[in-house]
PDB file of C-alpha atoms in Angstrom:
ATOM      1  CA  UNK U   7     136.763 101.034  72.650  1.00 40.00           C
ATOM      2  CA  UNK U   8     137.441  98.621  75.153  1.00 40.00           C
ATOM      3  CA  UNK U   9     141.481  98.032  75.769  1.00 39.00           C
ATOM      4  CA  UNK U  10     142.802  94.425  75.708  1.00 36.00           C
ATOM      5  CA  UNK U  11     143.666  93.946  79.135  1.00 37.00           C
ATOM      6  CA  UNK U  12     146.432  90.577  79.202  1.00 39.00           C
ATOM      7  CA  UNK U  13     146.332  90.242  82.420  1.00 42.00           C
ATOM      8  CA  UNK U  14     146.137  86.612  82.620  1.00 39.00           C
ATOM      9  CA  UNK U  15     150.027  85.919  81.673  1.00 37.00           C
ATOM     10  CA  UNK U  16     151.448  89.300  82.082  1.00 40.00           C
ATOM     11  CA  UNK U  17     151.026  89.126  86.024  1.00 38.00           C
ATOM     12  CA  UNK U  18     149.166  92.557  86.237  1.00 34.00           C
ATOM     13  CA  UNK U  19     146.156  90.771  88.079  1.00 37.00           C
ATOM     14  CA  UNK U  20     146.431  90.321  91.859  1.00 38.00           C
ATOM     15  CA  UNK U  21     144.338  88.367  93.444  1.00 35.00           C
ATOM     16  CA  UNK U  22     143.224  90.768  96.165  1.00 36.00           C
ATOM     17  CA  UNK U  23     142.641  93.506  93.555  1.00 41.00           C
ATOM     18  CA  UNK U  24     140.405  91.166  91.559  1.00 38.00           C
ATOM     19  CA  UNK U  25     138.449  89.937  94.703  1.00 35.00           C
ATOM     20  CA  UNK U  26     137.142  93.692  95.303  1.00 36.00           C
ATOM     21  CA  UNK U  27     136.631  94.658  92.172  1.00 41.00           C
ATOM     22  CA  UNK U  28     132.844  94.198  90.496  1.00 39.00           C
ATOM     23  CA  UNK U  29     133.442  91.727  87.614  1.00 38.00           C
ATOM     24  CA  UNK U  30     132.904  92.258  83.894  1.00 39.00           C
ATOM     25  CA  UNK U  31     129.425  91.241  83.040  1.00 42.00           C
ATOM     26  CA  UNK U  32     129.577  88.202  80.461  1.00 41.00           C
ATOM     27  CA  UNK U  33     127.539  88.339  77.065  1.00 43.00           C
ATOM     28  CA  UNK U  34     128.283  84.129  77.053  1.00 45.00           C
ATOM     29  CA  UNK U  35     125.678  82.111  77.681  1.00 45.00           C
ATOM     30  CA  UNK U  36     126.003  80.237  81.065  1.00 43.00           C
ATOM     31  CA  UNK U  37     127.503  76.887  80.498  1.00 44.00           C
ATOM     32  CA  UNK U  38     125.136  73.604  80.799  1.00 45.00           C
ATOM     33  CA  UNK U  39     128.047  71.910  82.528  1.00 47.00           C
ATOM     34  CA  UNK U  40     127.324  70.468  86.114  1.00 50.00           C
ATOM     35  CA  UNK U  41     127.316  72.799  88.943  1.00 56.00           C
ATOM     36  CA  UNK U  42     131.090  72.857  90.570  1.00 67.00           C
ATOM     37  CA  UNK U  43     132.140  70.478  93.640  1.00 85.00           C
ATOM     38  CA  UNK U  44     133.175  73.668  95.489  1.00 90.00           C
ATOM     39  CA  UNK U  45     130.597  74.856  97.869  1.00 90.00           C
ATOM     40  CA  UNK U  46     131.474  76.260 101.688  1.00 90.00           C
ATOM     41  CA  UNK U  47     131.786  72.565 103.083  1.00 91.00           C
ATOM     42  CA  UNK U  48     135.092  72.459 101.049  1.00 91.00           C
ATOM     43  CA  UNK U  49     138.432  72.791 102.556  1.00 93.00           C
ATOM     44  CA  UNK U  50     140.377  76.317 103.014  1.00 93.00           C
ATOM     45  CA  UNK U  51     142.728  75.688 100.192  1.00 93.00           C
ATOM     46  CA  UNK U  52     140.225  74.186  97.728  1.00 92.00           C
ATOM     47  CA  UNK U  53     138.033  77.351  98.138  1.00 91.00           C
ATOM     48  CA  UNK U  54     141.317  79.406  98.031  1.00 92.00           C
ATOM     49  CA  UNK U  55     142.460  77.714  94.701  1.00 91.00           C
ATOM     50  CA  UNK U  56     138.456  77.838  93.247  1.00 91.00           C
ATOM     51  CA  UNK U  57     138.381  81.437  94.012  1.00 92.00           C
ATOM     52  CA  UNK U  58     141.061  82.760  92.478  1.00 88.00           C
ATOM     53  CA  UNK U  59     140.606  80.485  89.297  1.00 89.00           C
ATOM     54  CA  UNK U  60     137.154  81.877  89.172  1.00 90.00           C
ATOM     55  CA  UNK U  61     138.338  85.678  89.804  1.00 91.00           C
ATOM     56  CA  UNK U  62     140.563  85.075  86.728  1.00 88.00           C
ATOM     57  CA  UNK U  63     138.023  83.501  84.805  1.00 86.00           C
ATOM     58  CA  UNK U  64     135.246  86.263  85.060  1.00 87.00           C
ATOM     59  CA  UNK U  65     137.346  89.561  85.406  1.00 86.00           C
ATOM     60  CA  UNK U  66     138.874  87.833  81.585  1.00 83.00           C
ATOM     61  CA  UNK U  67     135.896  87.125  80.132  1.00 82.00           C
ATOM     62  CA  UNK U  68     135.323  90.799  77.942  1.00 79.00           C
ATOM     63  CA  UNK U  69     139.266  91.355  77.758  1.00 77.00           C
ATOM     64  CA  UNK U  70     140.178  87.918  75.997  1.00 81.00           C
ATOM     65  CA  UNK U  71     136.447  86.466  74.908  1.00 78.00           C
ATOM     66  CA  UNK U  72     137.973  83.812  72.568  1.00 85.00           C
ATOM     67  CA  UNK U  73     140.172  82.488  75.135  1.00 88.00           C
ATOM     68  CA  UNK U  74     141.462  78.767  74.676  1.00 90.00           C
ATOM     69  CA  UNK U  75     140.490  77.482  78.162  1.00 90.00           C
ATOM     70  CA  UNK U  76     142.607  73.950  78.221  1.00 91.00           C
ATOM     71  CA  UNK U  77     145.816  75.697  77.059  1.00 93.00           C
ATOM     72  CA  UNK U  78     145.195  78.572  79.659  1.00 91.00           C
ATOM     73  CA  UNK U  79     145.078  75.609  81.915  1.00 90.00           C
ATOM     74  CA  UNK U  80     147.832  73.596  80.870  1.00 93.00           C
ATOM     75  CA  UNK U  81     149.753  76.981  81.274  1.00 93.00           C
ATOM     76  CA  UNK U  82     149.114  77.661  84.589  1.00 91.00           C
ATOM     77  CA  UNK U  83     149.518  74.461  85.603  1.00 91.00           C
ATOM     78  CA  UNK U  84     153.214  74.172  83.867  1.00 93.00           C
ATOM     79  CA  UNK U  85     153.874  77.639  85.815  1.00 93.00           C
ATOM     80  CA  UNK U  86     152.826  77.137  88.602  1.00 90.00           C
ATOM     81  CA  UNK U  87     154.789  73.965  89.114  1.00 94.00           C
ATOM     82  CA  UNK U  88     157.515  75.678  88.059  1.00 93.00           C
ATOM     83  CA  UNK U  89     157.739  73.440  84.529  1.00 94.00           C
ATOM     84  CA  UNK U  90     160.089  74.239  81.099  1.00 93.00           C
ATOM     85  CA  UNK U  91     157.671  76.497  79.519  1.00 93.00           C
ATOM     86  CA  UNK U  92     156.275  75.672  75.514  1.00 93.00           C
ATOM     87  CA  UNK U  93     157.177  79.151  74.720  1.00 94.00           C
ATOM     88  CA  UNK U  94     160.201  80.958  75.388  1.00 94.00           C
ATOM     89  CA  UNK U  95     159.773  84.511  77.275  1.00 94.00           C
ATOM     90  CA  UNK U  96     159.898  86.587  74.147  1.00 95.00           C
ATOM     91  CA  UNK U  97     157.913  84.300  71.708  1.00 96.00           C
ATOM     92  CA  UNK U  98     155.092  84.563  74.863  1.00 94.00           C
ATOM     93  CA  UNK U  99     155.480  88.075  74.807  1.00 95.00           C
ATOM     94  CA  UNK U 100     155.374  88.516  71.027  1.00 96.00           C
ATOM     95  CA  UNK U 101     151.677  86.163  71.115  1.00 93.00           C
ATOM     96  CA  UNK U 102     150.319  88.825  73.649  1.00 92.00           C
ATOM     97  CA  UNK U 103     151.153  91.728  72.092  1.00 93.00           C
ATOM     98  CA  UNK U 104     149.992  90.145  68.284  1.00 94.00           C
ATOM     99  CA  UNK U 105     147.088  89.345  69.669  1.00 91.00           C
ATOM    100  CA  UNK U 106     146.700  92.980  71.431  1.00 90.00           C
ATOM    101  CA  UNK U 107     147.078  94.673  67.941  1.00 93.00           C
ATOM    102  CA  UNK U 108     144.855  92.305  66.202  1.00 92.00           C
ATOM    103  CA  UNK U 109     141.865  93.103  68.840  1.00 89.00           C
ATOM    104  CA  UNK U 110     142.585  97.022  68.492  1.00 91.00           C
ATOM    105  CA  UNK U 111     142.159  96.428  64.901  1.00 94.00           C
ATOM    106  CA  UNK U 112     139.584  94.664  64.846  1.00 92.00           C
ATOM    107  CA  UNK U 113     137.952  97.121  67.833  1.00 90.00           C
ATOM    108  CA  UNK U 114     138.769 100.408  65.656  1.00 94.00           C
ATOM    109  CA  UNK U 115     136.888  98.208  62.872  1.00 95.00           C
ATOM    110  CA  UNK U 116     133.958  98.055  64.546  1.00 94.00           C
ATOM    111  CA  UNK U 117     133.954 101.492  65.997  1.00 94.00           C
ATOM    112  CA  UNK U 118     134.269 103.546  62.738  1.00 95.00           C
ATOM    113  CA  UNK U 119     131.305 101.309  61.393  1.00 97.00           C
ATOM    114  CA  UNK U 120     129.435 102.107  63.994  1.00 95.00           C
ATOM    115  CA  UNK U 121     130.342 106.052  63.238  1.00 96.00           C
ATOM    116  CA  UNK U 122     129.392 105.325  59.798  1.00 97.00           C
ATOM    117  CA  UNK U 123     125.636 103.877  60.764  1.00 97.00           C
ATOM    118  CA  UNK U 124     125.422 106.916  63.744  1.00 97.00           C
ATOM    119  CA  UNK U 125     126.313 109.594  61.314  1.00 97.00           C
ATOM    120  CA  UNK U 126     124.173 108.349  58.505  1.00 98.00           C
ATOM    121  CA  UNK U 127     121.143 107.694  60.929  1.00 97.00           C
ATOM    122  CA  UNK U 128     121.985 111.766  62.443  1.00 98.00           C
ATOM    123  CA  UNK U 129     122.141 113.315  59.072  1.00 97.00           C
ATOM    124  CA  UNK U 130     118.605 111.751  58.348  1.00 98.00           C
ATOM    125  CA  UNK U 131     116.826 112.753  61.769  1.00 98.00           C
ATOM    126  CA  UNK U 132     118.258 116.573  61.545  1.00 98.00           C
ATOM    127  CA  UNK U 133     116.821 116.915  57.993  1.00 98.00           C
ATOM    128  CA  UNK U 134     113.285 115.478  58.857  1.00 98.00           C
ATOM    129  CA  UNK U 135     113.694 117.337  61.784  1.00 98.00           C
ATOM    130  CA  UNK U 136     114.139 120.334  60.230  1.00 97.00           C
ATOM    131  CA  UNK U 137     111.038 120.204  58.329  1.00 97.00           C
ATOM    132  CA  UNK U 138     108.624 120.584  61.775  1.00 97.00           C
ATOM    133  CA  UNK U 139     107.059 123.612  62.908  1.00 97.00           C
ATOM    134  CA  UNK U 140     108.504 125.236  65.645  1.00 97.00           C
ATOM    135  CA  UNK U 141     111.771 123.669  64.617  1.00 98.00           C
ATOM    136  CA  UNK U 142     114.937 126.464  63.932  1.00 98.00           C
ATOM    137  CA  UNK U 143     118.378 125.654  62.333  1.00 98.00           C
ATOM    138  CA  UNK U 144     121.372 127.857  62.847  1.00 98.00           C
ATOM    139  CA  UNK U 145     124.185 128.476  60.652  1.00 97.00           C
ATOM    140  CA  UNK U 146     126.021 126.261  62.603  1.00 97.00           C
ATOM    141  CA  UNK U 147     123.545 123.203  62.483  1.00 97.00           C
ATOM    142  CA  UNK U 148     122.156 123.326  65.937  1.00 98.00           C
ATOM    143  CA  UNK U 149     118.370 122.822  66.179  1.00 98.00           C
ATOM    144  CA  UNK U 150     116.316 124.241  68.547  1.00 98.00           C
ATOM    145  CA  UNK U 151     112.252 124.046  69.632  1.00 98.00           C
ATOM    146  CA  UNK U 152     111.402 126.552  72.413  1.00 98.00           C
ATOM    147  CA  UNK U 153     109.514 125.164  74.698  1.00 97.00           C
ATOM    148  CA  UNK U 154     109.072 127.907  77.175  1.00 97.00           C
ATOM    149  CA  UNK U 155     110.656 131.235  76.684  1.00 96.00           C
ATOM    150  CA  UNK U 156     112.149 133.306  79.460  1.00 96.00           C
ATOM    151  CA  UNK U 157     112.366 136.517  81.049  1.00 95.00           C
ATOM    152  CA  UNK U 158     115.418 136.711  82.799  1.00 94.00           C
ATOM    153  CA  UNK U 159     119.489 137.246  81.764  1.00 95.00           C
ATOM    154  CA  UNK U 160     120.293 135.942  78.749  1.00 96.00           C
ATOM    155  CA  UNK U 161     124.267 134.571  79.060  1.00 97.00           C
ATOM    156  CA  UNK U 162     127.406 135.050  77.387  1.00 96.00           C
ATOM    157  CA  UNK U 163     130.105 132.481  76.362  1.00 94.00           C
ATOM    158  CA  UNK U 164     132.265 133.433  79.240  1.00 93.00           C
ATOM    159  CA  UNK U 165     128.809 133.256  81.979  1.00 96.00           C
ATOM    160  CA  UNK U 166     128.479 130.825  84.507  1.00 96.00           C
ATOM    161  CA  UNK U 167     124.842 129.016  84.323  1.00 97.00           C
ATOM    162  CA  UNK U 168     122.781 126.355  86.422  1.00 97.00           C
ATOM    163  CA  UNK U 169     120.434 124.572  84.398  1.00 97.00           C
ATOM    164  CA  UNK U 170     118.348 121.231  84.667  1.00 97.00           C
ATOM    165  CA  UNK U 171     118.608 118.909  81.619  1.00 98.00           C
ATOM    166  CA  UNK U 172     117.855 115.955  80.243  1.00 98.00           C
ATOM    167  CA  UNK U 173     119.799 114.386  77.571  1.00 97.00           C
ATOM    168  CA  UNK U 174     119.032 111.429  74.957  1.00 97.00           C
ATOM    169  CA  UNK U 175     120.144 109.336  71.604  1.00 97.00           C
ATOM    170  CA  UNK U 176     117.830 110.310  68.871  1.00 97.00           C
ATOM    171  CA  UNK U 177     115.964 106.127  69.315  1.00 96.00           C
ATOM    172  CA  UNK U 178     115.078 108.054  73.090  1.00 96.00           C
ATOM    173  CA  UNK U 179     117.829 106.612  75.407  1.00 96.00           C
ATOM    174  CA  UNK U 180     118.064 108.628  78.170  1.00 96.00           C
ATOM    175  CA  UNK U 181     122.375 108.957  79.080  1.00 96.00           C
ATOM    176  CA  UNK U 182     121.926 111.733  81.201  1.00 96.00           C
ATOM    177  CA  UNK U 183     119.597 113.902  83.102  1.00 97.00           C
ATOM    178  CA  UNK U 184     119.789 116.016  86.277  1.00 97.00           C
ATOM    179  CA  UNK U 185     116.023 116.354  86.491  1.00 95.00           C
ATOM    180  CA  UNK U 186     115.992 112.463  87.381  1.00 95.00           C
ATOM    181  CA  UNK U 187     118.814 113.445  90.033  1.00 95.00           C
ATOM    182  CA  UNK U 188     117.036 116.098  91.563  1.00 95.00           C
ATOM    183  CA  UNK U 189     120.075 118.513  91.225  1.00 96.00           C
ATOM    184  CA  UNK U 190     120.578 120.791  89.027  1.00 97.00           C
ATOM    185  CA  UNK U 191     124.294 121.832  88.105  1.00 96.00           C
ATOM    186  CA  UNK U 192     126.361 125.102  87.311  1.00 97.00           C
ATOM    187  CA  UNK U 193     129.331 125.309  85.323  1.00 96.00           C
ATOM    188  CA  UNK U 194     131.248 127.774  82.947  1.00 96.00           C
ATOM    189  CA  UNK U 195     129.385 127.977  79.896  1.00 95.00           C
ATOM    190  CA  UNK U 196     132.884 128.322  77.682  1.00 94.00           C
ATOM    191  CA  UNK U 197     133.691 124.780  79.281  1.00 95.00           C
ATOM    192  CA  UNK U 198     130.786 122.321  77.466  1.00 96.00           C
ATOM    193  CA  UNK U 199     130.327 121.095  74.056  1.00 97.00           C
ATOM    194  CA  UNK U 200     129.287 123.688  71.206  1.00 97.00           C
ATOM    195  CA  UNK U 201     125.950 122.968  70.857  1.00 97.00           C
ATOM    196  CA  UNK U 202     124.834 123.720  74.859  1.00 97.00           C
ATOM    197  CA  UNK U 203     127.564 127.150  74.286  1.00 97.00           C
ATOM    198  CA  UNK U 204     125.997 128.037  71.249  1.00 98.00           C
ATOM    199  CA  UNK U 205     121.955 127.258  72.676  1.00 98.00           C
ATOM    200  CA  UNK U 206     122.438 128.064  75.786  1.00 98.00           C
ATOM    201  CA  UNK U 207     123.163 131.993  74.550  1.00 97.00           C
ATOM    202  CA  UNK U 208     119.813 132.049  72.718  1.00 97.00           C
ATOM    203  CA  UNK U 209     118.189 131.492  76.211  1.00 97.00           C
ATOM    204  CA  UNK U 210     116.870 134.132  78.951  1.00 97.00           C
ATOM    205  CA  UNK U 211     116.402 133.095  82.761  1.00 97.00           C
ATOM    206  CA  UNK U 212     112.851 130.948  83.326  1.00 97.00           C
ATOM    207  CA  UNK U 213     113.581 129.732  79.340  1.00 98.00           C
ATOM    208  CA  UNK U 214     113.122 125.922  78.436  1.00 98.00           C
ATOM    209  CA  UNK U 215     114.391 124.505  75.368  1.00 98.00           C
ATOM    210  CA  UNK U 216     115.154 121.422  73.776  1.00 98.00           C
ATOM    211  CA  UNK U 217     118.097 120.882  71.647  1.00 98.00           C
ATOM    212  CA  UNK U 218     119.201 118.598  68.565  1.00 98.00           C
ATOM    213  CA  UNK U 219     122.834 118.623  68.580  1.00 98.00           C
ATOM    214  CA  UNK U 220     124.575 117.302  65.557  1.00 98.00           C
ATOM    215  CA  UNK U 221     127.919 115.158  66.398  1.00 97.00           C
ATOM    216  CA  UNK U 222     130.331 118.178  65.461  1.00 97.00           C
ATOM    217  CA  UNK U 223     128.883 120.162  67.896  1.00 98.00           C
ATOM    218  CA  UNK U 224     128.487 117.343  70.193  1.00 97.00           C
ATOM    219  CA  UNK U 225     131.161 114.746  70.956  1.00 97.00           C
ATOM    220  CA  UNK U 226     132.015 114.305  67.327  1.00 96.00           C
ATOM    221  CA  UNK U 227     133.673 111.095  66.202  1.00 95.00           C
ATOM    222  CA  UNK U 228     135.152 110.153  69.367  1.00 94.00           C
ATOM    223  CA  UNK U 229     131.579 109.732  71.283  1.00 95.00           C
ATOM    224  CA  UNK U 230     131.611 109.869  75.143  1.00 93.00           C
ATOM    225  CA  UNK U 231     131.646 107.034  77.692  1.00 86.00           C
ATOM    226  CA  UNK U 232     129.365 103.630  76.734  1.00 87.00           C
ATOM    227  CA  UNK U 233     126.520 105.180  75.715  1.00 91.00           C
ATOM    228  CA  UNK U 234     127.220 108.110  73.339  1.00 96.00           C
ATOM    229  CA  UNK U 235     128.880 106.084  70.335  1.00 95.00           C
ATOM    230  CA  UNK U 236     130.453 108.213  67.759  1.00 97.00           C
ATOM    231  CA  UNK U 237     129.195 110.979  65.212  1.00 97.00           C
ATOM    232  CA  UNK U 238     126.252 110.634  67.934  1.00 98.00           C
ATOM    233  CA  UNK U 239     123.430 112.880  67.169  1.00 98.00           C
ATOM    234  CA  UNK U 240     122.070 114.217  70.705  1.00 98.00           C
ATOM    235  CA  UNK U 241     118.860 115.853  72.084  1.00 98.00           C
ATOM    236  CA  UNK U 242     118.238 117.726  75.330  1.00 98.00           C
ATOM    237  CA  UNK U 243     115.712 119.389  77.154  1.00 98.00           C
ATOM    238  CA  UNK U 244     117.222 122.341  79.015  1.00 98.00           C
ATOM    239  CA  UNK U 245     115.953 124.620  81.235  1.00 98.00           C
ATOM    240  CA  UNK U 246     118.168 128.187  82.086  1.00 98.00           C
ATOM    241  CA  UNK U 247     117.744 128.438  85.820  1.00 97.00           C
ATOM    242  CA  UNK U 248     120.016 131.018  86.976  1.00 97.00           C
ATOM    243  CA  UNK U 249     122.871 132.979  84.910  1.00 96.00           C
ATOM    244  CA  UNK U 250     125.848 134.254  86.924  1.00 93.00           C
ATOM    245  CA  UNK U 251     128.348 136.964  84.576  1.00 78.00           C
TER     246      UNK U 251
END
């Protein structure tokens, strides 16, 4: 989920920080209001003051989307000429932190519905799944289709292994995939999620196989990054390059 970042009023966003950082992309639609007076003609301090208005404005945009923009205004202006505020310190505090609480809610809201619809949607693909030749299911839940079998070492938990892989959502976006990269990578087979421990043990040197991963053997309810959501069902293609005890 994304975190509420206040930095508007709080004073956590510094101009120079802002400046190098790559904005938030908006999901608004671009405004039909007249193009802005600024341009590089204008003086120093007029592109000083545009800038960092405009910093604020679209580093904001995803961390307070229903932002009151004449109030926001008609705050800055009152503190930064140095005006009796409308608020005391601790009834501005208390409005920021509300309103913190009341995103997170709303956010977690969101999230464990869209657990519900992933899990739902994963629990129908592995059981039509299932029913396709070629297609195994371990006690465990993990599905595998051999694609190419081996010849080579087969590992252990504890092995080290370099594989190429490729790794998808069950509606075929692609999150992940070393094959695109061009370079393959090793790692400690104890150290990934089940379902690569588990498959990955079921595979000899030269082997290529292509796994369904349910979420609990996946990244479960919590999901991974922006793209795996949670109770994510997964699939990859993997192919056991090299196995080092």
């Amino acid at each position: 989920m994304k975190k509420i970042v206040l930095g508007l009023t709080c004073g956590v966003l510094s101009l120079y920080g802002a400046a190098y950082a790559a904005p938030a992309k908006s999901t608004k639609k671009a405004s039909s209001s007249p193009a802005s007076s600024i341009n590089e003609n204008s003086s120093e301090l007029q592109k000083v003051g545009y800038s960092f208005g405009y910093i604020m404005g679209k580093s904001n945009t995803e961390a307070v989307k229903d932002l009151d923009v004449n109030t926001f205004i008609q705050g800055f202006r009152d503190g930064y000429a140095g005006k009796p505020a409308g608020l005391s310190e601790e009834q501005m505090k208390a409005a920021l932190l509300e309103y913190k609480h009341n995103q997170e809610a709303q956010d977690m809201k969101v999230f464990e519905q869209q657990g519900k619809v992933n899990s739902d949607a994963g629990a129908k693909f592995l059981a039509e799944n299932a029913k396709k030749p070629g297609i195994t299911t371990t006690a465990s839940g993990l599905q595998y289709e051999v694609i190419k079998q081996g010849t080579g070492k087969r590992p252990t938990a504890k092995a080290k292994v370099t594989v190429h892989y490729e790794g998808k959502l069950i509606d075929g976006t692609v999150f992940d995939s070393s094959i695109d990269r061009g370079e393959p990578i090793t790692f400690p087979l104890d150290q990934v999620i089940a379902g690569w421990t588990e498959g990955l043990q079921l595979m000899q040197e030269g082997a290529k196989y292509r796994f369904f991963i349910p979420a609990k053997l996946g990244y479960g309810e919590t999901g991974a990054g922006n793209t795996i959501g949670p109770n994510s069902t997964l699939i990859f293609d993997v192919e056991l390059l090299k196995v080092e005890e």
